[in-house]
Short mmCIF file of C-alpha atoms in Angstrom, two decimals:
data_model
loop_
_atom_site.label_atom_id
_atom_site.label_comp_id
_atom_site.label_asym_id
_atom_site.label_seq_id
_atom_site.Cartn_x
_atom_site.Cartn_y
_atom_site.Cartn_z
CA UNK A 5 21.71 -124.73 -73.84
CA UNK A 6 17.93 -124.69 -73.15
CA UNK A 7 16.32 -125.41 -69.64
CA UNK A 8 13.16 -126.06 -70.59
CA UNK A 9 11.22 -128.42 -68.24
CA UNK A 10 8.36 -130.35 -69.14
CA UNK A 11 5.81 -130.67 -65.63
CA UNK A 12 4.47 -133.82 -64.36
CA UNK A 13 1.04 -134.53 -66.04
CA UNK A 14 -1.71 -134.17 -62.99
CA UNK A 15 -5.56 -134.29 -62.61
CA UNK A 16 -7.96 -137.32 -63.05
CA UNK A 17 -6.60 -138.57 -66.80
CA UNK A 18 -2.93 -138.29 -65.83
CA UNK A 19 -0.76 -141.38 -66.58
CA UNK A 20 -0.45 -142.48 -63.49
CA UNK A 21 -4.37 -142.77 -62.65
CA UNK A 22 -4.88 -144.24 -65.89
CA UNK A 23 -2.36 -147.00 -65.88
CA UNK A 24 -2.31 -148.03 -61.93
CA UNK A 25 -5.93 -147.29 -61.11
CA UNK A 26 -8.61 -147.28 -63.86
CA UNK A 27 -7.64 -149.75 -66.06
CA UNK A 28 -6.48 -152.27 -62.95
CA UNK A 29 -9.37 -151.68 -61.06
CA UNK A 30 -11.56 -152.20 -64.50
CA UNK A 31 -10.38 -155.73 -64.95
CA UNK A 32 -10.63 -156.51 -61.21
CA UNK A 33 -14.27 -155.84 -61.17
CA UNK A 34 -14.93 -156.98 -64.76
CA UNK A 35 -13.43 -160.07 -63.87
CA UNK A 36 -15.08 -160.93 -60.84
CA UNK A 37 -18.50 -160.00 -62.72
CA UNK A 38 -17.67 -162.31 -65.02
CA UNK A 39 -16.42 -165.31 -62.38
CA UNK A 40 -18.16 -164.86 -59.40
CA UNK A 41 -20.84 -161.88 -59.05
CA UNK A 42 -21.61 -162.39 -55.44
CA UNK A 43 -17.81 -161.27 -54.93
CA UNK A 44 -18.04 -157.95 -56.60
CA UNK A 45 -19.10 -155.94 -53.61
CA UNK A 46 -15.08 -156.96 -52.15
CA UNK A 47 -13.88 -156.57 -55.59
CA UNK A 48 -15.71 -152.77 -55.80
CA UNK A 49 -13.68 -152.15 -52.08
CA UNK A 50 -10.37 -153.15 -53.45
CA UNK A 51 -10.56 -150.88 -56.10
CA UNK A 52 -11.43 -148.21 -54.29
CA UNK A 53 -8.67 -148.94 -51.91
CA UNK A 54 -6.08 -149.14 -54.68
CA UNK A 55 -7.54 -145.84 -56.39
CA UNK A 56 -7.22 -144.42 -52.66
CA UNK A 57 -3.78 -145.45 -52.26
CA UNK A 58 -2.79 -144.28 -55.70
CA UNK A 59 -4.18 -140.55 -54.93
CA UNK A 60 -2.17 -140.39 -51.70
CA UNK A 61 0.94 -141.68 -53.36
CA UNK A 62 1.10 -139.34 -56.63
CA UNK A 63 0.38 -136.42 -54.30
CA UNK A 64 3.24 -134.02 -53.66
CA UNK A 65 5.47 -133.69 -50.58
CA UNK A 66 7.06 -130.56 -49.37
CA UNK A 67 10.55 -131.71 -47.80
CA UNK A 68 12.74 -128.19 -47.42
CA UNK A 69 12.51 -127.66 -43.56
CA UNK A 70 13.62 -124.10 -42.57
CA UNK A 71 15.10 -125.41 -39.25
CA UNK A 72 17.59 -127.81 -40.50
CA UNK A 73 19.67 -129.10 -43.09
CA UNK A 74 19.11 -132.15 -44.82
CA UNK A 75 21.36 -134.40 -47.58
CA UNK A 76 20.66 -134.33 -51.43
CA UNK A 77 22.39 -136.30 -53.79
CA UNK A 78 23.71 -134.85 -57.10
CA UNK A 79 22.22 -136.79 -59.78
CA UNK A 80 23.43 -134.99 -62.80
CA UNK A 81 25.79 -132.07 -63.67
CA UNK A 82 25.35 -130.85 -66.96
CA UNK A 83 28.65 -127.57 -67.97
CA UNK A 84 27.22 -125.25 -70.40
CA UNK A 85 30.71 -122.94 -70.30
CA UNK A 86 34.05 -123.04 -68.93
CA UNK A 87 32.64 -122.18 -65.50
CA UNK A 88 29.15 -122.51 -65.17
CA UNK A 89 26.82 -125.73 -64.77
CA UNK A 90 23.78 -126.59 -63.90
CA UNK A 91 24.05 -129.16 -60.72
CA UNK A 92 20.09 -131.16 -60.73
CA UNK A 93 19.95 -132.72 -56.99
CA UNK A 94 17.63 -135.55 -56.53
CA UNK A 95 14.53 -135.13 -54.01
CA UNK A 96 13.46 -138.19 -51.99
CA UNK A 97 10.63 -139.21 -54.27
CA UNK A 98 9.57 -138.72 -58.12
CA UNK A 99 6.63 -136.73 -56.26
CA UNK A 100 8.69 -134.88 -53.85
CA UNK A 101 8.91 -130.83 -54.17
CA UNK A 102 11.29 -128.50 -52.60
CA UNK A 103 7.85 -126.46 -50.88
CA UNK A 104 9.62 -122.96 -51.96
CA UNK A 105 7.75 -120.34 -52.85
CA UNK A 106 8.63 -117.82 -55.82
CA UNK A 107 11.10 -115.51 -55.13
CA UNK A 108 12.69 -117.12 -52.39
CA UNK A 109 15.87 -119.34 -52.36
CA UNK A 110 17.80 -122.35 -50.31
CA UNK A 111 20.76 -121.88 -48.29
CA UNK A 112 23.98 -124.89 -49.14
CA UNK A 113 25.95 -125.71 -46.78
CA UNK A 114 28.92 -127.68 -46.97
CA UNK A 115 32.40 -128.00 -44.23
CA UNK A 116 35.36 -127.29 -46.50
CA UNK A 117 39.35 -125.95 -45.44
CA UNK A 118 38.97 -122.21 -45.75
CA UNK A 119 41.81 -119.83 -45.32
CA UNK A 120 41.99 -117.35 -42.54
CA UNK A 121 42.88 -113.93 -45.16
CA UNK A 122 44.16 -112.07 -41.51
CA UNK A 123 46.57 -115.47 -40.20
CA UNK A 124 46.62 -117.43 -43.36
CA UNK A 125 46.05 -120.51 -41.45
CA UNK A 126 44.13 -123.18 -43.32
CA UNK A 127 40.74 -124.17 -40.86
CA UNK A 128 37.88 -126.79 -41.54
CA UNK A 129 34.51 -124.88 -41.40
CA UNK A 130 31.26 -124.93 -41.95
CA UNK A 131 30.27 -122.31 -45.25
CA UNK A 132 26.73 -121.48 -45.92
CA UNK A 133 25.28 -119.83 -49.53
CA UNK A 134 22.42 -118.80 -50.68
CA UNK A 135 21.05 -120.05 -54.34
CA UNK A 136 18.04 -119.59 -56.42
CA UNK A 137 16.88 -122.58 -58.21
CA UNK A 138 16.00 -122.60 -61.99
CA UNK A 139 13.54 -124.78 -61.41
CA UNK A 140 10.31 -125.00 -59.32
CA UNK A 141 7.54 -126.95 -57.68
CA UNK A 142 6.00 -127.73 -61.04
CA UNK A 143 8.92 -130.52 -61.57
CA UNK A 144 8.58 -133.03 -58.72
CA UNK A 145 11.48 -135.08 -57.92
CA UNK A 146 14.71 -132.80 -58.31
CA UNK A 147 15.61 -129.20 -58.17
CA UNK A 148 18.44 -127.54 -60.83
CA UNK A 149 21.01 -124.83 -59.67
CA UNK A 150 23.09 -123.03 -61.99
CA UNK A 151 25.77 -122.31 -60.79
CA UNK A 152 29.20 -120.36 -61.82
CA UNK A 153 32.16 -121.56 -60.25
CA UNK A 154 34.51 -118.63 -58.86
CA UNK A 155 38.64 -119.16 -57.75
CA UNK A 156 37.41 -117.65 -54.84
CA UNK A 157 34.24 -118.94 -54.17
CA UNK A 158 33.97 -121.88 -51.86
CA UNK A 159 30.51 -123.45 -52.10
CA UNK A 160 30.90 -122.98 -55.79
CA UNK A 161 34.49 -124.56 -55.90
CA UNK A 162 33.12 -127.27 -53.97
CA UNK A 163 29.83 -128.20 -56.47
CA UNK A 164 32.72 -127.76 -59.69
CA UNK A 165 33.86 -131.04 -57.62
CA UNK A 166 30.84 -133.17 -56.81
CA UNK A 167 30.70 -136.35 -58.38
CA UNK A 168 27.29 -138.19 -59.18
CA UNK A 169 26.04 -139.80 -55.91
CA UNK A 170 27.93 -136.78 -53.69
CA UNK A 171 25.34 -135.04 -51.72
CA UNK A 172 24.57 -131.28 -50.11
CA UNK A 173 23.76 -129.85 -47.27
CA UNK A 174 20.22 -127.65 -48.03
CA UNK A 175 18.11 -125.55 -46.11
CA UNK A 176 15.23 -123.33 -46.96
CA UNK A 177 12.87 -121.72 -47.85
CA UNK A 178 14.80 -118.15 -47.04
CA UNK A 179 13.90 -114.80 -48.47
CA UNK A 180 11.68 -111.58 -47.46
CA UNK A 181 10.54 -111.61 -51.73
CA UNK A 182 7.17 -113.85 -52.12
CA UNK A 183 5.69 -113.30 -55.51
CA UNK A 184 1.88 -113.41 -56.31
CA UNK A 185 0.56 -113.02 -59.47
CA UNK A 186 -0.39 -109.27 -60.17
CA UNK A 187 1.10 -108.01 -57.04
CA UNK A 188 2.53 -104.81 -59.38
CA UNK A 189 1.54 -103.40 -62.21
CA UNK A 190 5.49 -103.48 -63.59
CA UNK A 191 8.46 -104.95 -62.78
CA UNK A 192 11.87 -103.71 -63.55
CA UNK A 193 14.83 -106.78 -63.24
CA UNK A 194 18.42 -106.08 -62.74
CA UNK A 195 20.61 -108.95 -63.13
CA UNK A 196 24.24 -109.28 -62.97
CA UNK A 197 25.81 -112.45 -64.43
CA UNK A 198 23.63 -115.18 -61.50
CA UNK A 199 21.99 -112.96 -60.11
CA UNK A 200 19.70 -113.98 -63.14
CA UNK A 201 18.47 -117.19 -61.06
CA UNK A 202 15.65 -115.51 -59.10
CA UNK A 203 14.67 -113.20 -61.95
CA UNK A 204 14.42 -116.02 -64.41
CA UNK A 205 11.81 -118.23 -61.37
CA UNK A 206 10.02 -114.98 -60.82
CA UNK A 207 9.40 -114.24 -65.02
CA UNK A 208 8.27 -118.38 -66.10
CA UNK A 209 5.67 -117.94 -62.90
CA UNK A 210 4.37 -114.73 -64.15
CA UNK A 211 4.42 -116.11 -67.94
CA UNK A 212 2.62 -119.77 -66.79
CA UNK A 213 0.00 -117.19 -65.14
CA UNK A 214 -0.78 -115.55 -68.48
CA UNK A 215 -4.08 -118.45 -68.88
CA UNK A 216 -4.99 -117.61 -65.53
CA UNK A 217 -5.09 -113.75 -65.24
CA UNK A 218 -1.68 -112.80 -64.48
CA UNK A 219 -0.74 -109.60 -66.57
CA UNK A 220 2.65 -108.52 -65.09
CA UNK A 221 4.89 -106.47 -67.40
CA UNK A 222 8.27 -107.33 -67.25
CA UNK A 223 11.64 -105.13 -68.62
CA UNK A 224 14.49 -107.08 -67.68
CA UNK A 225 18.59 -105.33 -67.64
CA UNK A 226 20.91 -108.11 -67.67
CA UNK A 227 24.42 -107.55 -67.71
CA UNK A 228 27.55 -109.38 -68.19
CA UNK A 229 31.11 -108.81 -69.00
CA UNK A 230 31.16 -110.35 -72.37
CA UNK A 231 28.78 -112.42 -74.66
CA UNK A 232 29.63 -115.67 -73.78
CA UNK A 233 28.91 -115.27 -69.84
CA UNK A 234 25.15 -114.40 -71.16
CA UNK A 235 23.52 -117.33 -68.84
CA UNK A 236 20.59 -118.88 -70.14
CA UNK A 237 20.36 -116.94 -73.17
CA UNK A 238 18.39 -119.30 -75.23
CA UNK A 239 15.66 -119.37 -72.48
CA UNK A 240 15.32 -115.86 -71.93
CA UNK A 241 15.57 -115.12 -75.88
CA UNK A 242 12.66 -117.61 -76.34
CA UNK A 243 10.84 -116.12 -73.62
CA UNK A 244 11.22 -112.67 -75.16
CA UNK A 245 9.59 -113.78 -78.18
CA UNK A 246 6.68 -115.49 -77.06
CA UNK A 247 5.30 -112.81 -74.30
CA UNK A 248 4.38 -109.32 -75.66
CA UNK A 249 4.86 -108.20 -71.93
CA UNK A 250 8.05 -109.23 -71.53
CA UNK A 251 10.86 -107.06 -72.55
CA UNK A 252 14.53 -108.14 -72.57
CA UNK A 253 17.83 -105.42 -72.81
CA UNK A 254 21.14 -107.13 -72.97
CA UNK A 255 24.64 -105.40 -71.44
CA UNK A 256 28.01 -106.08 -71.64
CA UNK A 257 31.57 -104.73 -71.06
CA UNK A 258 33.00 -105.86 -73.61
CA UNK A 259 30.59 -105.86 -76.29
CA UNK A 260 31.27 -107.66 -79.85
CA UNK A 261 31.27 -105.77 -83.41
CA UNK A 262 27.55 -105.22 -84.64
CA UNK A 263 26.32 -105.13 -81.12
CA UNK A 264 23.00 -103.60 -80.52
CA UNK A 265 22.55 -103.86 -76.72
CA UNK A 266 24.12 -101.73 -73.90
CA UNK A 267 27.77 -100.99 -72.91
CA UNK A 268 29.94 -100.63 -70.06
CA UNK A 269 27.96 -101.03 -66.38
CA UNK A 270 24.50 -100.17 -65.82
CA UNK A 271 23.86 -96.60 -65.82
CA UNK A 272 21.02 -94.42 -64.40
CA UNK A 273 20.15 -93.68 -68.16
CA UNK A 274 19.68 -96.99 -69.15
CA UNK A 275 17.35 -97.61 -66.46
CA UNK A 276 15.39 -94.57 -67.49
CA UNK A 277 15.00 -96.11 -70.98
CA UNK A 278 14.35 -99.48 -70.08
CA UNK A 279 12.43 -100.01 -66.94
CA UNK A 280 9.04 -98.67 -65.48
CA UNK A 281 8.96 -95.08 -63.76
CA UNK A 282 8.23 -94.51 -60.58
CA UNK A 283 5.02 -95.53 -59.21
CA UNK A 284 3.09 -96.93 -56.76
CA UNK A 285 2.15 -100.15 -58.60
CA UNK A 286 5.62 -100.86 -59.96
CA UNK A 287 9.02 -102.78 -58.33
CA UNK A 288 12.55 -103.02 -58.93
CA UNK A 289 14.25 -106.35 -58.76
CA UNK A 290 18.06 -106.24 -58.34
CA UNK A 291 20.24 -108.93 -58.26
CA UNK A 292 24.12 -109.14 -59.16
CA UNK A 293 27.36 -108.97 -57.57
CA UNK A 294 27.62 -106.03 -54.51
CA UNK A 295 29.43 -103.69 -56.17
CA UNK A 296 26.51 -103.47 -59.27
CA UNK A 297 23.94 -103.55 -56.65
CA UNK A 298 25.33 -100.57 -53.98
CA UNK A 299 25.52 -98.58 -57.72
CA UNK A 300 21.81 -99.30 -58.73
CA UNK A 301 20.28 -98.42 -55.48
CA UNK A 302 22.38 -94.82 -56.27
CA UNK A 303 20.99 -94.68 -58.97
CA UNK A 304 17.69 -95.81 -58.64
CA UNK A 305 17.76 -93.28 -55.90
CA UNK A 306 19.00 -90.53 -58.14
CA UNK A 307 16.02 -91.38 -60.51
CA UNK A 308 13.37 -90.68 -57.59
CA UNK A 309 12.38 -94.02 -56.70
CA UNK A 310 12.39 -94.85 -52.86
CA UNK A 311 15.65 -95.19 -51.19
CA UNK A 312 16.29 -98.69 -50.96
CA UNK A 313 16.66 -100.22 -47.31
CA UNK A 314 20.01 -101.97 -46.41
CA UNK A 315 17.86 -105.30 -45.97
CA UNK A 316 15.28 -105.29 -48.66
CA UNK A 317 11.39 -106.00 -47.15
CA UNK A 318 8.42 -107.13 -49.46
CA UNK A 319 7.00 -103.95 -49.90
CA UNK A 320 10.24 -101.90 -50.69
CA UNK A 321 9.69 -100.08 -54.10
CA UNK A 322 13.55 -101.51 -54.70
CA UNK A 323 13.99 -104.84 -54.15
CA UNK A 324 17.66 -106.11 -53.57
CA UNK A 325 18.08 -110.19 -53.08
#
């Protein structure tokens, strides 16, 4: 399944200028030209009112507050395997933004029954996550979260049972990773399975930058146990092919016949193949379950990149979300 999102038109000949301002405020004053001239100085100020109101209206909103929570409602789920889905939550208004910056990512919240694994007593409690949307601030009015649902995952469990019109618990923006076009040279992604959320928001803002100056390389790893748990695969296949400086190196377990990627888990080697060396104007990006990501930082390590920090800052060489 594709993701593709097509932005809001903006500027002066958007839609919504044409339609609600210039051609209503066109046969207001043509009118009253035409009826009674000695009104057109009043007909002239309700235009301009009307184009004024119109501008403030069709501007974006930021609404994620970092202090507190507030309620979306889930206005579509759309299952692209047996247990992954991509949950779109509806923002106040068609013109309303999440306000997060690239790189970062929301916390959900939601109170569910979670057992005690020391008593095994059953208690009602409040269970926060962290997610990367795979959208961004260039489609006003919702956000989309892919999501894989785990049997032991309880804010995942939870989303698998939303129903249209349910709503979450978000909070946000969160995150010590704030990208800005050129900031390296070179980037080197490591995904695991989701962990390809922030890697994915971080690659379509370097590729929409391409017009505007942004010439980022990008090698992406991104592993997965078998084929089918490849998320997003059409995107990022698409993506490969229409960016020269975007490289793309599939992994997988349990590989099929005729496979031409990597196998097994992601090895020091393969890193040396596929990402940048070592450098001052370079990153690694590392995202994936904890036991993938304590290996890479070995690794990385063992490869003579900086030791990664057990809390990842901005300026780290190795970048764990």
């Amino acid at each position: 399944m594709s993701t593709k999102f097509t932005p809001k038109p903006t500027g002066p000949l958007a839609p919504q200028y044409v339609n609600f301002v210039y051609i209503p405020s066109a046969i207001l004053i043509a009118g009253t030209a035409l009826l009674k001239a000695a009104w057109l100085p009043v007909a002239v100020a309700v235009a301009a009112a009307l184009g004024g109101f119109q501008v403030y209206n069709n501007q974006t909103k930021k609404v994620l507050d970092p202090n507190k929570f507030q309620e979306f409602p889930l206005m579509e789920k759309t299952v692209t395997s047996h247990n992954t889905a991509i949950y779109r939550f509806k923002l106040p208004s068609s013109n309303s933004i999440l306000g997060l910056p690239i790189g970062q990512h929301i916390s959900l919240a939601a109170n569910l029954d979670v057992k005690d694994p020391k008593t095994e007593k059953v208690e009602n409690k409040e269970v926060v996550r962290s997610y990367t949307p795979i959208s961004s601030d260039i489609h006003p009015g919702y956000f989309d979260l892919m999501i894989k649902s785990y049997p032991t995952g309880n804010i995942s469990r939870h989303l698998a049972t939303m129903n249209v019109g349910d709503t979450m618990r978000v909070k946000g923006p969160k995150g010590a990773m704030q990208y800005s076009p050129n900031m390296v040279r070179s980037f080197g992604m490591i995904a695991g399975g989701t962990g390809i959320t922030p890697m994915l928001q971080i690659v379509r803002a370097i590729l929409r930058g391409r017009k505007s100056g942004d010439t980022t390389e990008i090698n992406l790893i991104f592993a997965n146990v078998d084929e089918k748990d490849i998320l997003l695969r059409e995107d990022l296949d698409q993506l490969d092919k229409e960016d020269d400086k975007f490289h793309l190196y599939y992994v997988l377990n349990n590989p099929p016949e005729k496979w031409d990627g990597g196998v097994g888990f992601v090895t020091a080697d393969m890193i040396k193949a596929h990402l940048p060396a070592p450098a001052k104007d370079m990153k690694i990006l590392v995202c994936g379950p904890p036991p993938m990501v304590a290996a890479i930082k070995k690794a990385t390590e063992s490869l003579g990149y900086e030791k990664p920090r057990p809390v990842s800052k901005l300026d780290d060489q190795v970048f764990c979300f």
